Tab-separated table of C-alpha atoms in Angstrom:
chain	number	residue	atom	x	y	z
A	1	UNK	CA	30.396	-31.374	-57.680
A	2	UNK	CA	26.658	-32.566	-57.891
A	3	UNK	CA	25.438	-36.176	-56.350
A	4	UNK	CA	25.165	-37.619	-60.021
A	5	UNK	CA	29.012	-36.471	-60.368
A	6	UNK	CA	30.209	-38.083	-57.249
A	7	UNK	CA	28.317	-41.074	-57.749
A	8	UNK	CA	30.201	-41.271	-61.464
A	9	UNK	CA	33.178	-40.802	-59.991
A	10	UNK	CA	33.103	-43.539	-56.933
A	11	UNK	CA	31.455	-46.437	-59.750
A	12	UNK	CA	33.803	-45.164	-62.117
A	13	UNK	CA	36.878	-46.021	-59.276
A	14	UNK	CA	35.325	-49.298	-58.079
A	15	UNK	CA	34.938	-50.697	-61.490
A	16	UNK	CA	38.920	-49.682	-61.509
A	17	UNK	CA	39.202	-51.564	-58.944
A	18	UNK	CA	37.731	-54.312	-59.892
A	19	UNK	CA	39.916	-54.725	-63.142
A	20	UNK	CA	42.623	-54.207	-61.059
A	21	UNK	CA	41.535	-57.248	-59.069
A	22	UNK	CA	40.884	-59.591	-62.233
A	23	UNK	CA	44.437	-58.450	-63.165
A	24	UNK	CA	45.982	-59.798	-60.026
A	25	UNK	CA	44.297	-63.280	-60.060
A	26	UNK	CA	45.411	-63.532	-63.586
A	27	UNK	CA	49.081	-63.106	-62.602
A	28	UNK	CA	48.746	-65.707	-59.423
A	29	UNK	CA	45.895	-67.752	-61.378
A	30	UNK	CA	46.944	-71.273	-59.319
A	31	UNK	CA	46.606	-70.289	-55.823
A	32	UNK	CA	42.733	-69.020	-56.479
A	33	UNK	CA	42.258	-72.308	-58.075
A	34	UNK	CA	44.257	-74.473	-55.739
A	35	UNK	CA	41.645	-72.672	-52.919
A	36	UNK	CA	38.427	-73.628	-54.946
A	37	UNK	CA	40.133	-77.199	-55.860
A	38	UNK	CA	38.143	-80.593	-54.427
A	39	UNK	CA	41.361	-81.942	-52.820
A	40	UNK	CA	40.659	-85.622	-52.011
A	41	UNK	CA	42.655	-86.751	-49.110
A	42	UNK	CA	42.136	-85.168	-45.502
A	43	UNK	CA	44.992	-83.468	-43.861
A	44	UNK	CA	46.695	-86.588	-41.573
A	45	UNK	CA	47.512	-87.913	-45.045
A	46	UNK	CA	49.066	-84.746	-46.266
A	47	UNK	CA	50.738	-84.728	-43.456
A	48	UNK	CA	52.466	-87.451	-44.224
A	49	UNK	CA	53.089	-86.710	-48.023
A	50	UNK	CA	55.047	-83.521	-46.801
A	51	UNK	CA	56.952	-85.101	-44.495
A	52	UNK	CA	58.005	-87.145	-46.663
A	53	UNK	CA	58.711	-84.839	-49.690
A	54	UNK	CA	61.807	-86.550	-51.480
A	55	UNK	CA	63.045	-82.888	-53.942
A	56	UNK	CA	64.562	-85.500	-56.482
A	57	UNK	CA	60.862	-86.858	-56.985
A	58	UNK	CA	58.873	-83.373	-56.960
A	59	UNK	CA	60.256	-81.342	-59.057
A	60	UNK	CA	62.740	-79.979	-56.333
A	61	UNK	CA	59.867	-79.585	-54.008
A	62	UNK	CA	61.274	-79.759	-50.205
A	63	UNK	CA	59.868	-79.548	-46.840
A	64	UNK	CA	60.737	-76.276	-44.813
A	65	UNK	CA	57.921	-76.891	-41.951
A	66	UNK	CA	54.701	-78.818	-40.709
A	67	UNK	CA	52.432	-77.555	-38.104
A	68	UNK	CA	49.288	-78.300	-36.468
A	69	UNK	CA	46.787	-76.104	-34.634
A	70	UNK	CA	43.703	-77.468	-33.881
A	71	UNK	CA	41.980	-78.024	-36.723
A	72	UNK	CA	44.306	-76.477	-39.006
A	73	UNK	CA	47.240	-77.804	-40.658
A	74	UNK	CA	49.901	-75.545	-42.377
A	75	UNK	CA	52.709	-76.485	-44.878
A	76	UNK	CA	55.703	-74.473	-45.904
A	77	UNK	CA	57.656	-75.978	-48.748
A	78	UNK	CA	59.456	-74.648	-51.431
A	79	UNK	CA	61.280	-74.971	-54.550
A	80	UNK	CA	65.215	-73.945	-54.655
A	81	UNK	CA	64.893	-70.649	-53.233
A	82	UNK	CA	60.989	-69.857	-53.178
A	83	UNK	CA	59.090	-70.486	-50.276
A	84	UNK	CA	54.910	-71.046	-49.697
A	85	UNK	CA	53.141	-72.090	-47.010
A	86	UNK	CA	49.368	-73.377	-46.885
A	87	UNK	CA	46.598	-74.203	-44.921
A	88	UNK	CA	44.706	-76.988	-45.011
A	89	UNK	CA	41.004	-77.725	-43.292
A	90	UNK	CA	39.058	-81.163	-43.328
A	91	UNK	CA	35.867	-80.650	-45.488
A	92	UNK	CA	34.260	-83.634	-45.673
A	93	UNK	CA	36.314	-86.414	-47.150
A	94	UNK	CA	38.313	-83.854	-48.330
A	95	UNK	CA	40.445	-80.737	-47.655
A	96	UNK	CA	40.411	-77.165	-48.781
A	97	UNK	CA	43.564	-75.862	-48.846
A	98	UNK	CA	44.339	-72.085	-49.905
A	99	UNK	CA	47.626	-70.244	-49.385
A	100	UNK	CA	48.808	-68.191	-46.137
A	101	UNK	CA	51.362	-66.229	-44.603
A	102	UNK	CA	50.284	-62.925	-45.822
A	103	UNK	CA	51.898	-63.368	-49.685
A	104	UNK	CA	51.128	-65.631	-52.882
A	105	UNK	CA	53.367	-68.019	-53.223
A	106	UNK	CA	55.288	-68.297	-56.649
A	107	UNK	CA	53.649	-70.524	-59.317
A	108	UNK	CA	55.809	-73.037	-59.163
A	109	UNK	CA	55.982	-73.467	-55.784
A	110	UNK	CA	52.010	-73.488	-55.832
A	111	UNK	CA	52.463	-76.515	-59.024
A	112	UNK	CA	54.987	-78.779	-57.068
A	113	UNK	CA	52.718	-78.902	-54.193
A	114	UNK	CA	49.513	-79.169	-55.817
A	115	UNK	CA	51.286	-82.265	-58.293
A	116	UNK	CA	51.804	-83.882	-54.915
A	117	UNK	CA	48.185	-83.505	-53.616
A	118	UNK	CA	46.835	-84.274	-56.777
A	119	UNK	CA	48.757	-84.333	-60.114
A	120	UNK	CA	45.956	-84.635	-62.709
A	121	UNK	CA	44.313	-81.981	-60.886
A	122	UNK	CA	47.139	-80.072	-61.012
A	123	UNK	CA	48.470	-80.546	-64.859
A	124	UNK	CA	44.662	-79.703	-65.570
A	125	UNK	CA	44.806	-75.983	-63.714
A	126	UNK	CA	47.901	-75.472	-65.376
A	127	UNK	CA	46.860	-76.024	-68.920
A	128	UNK	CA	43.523	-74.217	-68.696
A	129	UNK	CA	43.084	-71.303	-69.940
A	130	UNK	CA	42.277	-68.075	-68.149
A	131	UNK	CA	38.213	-67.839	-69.055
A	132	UNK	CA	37.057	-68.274	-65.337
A	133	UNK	CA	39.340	-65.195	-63.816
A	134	UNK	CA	35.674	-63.525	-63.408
A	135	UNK	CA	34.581	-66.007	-61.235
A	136	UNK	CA	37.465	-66.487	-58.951
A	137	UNK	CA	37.626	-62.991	-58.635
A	138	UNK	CA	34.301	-63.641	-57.457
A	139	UNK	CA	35.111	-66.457	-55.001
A	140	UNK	CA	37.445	-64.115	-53.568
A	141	UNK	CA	35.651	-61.383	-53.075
A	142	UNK	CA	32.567	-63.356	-51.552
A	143	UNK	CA	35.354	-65.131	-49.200
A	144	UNK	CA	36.859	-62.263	-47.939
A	145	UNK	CA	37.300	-61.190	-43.782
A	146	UNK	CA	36.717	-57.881	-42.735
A	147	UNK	CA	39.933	-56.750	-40.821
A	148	UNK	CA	40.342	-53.648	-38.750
A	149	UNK	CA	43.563	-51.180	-39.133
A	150	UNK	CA	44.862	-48.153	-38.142
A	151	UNK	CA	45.209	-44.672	-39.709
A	152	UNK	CA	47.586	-41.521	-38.099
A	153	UNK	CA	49.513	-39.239	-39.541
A	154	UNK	CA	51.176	-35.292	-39.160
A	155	UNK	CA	49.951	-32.808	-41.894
A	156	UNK	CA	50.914	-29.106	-43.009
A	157	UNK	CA	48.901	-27.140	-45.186
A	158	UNK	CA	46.889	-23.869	-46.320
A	159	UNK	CA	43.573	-22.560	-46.660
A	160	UNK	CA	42.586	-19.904	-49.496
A	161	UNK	CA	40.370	-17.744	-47.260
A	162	UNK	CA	38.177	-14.577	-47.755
A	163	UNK	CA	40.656	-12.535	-44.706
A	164	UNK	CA	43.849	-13.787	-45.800
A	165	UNK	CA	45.879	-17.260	-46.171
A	166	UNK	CA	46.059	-19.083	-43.298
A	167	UNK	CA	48.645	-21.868	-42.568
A	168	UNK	CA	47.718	-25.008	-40.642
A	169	UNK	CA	49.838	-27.853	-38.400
A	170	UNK	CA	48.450	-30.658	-37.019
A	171	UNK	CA	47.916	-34.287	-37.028
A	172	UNK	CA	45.133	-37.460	-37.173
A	173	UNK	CA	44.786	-40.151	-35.529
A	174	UNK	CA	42.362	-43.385	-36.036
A	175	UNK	CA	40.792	-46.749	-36.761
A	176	UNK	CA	40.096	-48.027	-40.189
A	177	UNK	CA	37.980	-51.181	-41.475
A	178	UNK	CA	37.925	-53.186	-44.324
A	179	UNK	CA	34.453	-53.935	-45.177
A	180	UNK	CA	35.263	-55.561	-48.498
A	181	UNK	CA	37.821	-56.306	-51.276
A	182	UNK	CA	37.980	-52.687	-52.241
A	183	UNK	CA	36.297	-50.398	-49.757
A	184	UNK	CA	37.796	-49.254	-46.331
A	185	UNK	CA	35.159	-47.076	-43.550
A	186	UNK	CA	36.987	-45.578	-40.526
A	187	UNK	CA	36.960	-42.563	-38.557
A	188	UNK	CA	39.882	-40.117	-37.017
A	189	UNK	CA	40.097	-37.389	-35.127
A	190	UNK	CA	41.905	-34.148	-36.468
A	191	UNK	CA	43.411	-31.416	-34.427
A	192	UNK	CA	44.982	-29.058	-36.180
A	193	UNK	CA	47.248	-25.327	-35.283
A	194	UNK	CA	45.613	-22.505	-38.027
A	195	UNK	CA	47.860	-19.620	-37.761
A	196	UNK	CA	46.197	-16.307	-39.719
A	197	UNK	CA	48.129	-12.819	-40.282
A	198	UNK	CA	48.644	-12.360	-36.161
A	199	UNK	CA	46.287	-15.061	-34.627
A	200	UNK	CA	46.253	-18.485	-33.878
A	201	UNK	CA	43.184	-20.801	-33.342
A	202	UNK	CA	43.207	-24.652	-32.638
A	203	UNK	CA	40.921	-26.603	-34.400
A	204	UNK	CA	39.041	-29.950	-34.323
A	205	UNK	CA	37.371	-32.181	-36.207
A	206	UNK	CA	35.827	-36.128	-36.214
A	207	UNK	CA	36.625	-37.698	-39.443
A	208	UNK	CA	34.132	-39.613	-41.153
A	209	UNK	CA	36.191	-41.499	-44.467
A	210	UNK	CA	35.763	-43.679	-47.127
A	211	UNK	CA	38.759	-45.618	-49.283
A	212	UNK	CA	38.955	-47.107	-52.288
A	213	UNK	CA	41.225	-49.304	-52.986
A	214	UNK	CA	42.402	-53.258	-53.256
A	215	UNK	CA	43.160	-56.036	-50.681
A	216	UNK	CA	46.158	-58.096	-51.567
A	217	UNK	CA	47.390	-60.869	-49.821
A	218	UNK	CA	50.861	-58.541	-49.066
A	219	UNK	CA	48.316	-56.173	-47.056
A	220	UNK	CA	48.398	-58.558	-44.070
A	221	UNK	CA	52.190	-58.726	-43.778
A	222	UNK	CA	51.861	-54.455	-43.027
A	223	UNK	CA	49.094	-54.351	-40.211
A	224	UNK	CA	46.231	-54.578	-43.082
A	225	UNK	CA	47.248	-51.171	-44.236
A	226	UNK	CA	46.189	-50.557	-48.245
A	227	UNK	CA	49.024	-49.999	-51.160
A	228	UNK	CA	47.894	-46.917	-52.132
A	229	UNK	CA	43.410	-45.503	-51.550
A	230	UNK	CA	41.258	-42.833	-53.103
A	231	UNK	CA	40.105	-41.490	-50.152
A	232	UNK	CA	37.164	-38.975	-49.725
A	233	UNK	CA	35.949	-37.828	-45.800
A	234	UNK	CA	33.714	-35.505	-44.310
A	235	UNK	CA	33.676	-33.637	-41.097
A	236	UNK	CA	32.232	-31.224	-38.856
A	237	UNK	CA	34.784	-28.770	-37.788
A	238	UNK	CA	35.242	-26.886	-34.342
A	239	UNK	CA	37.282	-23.799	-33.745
A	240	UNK	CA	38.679	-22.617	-30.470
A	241	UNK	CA	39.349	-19.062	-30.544
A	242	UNK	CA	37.860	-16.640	-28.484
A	243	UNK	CA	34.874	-18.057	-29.071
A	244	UNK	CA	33.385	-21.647	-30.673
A	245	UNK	CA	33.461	-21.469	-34.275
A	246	UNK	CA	31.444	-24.213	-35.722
A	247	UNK	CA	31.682	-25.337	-39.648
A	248	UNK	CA	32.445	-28.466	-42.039
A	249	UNK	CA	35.064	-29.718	-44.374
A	250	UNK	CA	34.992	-32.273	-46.887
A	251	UNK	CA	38.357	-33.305	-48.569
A	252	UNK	CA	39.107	-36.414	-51.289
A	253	UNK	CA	43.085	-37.192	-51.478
A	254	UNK	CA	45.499	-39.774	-51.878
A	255	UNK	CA	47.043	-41.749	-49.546
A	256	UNK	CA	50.233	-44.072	-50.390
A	257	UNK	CA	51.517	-46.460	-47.618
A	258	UNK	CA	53.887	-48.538	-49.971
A	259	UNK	CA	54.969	-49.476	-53.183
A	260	UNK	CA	55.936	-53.025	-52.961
A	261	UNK	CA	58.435	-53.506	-50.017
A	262	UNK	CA	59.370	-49.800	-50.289
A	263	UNK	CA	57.667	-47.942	-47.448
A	264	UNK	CA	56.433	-44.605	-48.991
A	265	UNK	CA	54.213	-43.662	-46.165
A	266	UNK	CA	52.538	-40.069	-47.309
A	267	UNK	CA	48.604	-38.358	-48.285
A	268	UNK	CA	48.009	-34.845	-50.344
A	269	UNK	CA	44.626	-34.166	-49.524
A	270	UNK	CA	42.703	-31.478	-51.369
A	271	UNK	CA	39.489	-29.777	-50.182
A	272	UNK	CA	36.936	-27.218	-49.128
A	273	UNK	CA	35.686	-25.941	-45.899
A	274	UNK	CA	33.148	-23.429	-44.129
A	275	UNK	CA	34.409	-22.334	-40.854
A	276	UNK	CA	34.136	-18.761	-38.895
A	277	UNK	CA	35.653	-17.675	-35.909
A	278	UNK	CA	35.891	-14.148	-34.283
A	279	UNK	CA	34.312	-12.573	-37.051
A	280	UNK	CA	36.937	-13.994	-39.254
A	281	UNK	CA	36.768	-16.427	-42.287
A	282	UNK	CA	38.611	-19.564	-42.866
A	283	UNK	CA	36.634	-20.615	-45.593
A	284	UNK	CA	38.252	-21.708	-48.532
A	285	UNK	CA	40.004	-24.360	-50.334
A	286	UNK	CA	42.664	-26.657	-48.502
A	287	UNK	CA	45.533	-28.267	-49.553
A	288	UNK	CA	47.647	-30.567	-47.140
A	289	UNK	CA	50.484	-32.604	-47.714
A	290	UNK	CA	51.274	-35.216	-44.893
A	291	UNK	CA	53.339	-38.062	-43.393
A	292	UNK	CA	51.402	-40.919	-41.968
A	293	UNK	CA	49.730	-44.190	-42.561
């Protein structure tokens, strides 16, 4: 695949991304606006509006908690049996507040509370249409934290090679970054068991990857790991056998973590490498199929 292909291919999957963002602010439209909304009381006040939440008057909204740390002040409420929590911080002579605890709250948790905060405000967001999902897409994407994870998993797989198939065993294990909404950069060393007609040769190579893919608020709940990422790497590749083999790989695949709550943690990876040892190839395609995060 040429450099014009591959650079198709990776705007083609971030503008797919990128939909796929604009999609999930449109299904959770109130808690981007609640974050970019000029809330006019500082938190003490708040403070004192939660505590004294009275369900009958707010639309069944009740207080489950009320913390302070610092600077920050953090709300959990909730509406029969929905729960949402949010953070507050003094910004001026006001507050921005923006949801936490690693999932969006349901709408109409994020409605009571907001109608308590500020109820024109509120009845506004509510009633406007969805024209500015562009720019809080935006918003969120400009606000966003890099966060480190982790990547590790077992693999099995097989190489089409000039001398014969060859069968491989090993395992990966490494650190990941998000960088930004949709784009993950880590690296992980491989070791890997390559078993050929009678012979056996361990190799290893340091992983250089790329992912795309899309943050959710969910992610932080499961140690930052991704949903599901495209996920294309490259890697010089070392061969112990009876002597040093020295060659490279590069491999794109698909690695699923989870689909929702279900944990589904597993990666097919498909690829080509260049590698000789002893006067024998093990050049060829590569399939793997693996368990791991």
């Amino acid at each position: 695949m040429n450099r014009l292909a591959l650079a198709a291919l990776a705007l083609g999957l971030l503008s797919g991304c990128r939909a796929a963002h604009e999609t999930l602010v449109r299904q959770r439209l109130l808690v981007p606006r609640l974050a970019l909304a000029d809330v006019r009381s500082t938190p003490a006040p708040i403070d004192a509006l939660v505590q004294a939440l009275d369900p009958a008057a707010t639309r069944g909204l009740r207080r489950v908690s009320l913390t302070v740390d610092g600077a920050e002040h953090v709300w959990c409420v909730a509406v029969r049996d929905y729960e949402g929590c949010f953070t507050g911080l003094a910004e001026g002579a006001g507050t921005r507040v923006h949801a936490t605890g690693g999932r969006s709250p349901p709408p109409l948790v994020v409605q009571a509370f907001w109608e308590v905060l500020d109820a024109p405000a509120a009845n506004e967001a509510v009633a406007q249409p969805d024209t500015d999902v562009a720019q809080l897409a935006d918003e969120e994407e400009n606000r966003f934290t890099p966060r480190l994870s982790l990547t590790g998993g077992v693999r099995t797989g097989a190489v089409v090679a000039g001398d014969g198939p060859a069968f491989t065993f090993g395992g990966h294990l490494g650190l990941r970054s998000w960088v930004n909404f949709f784009t993950i950069v880590g690296g992980a060393i491989e070791v890997e068991n390559v078993l050929q007609l009678t012979r056996s040769v361990v190799t290893l190579a340091p992983q250089a990857r790329i992912e795309l893919t899309l943050w959710r608020p969910e992610n932080q709940r499961m140690a930052n790991l991704p949903d599901v990422s495209f996920v294309m790497a490259a890697e010089p590749l070392f061969a112990l056998g009876r002597t040093l083999g020295v060659g490279a790989r590069a491999v794109i695949g698909v690695q699923l973590v989870h689909l929702g709550r279900l944990p589904t943690p597993f990666f097919f990876e498909l690829g080509w490498q260049s590698l000789e040892v002893d006067k024998h190839s093990l050049s060829g395609v590569r399939v793997g199929l693996g368990v791991g995060l």
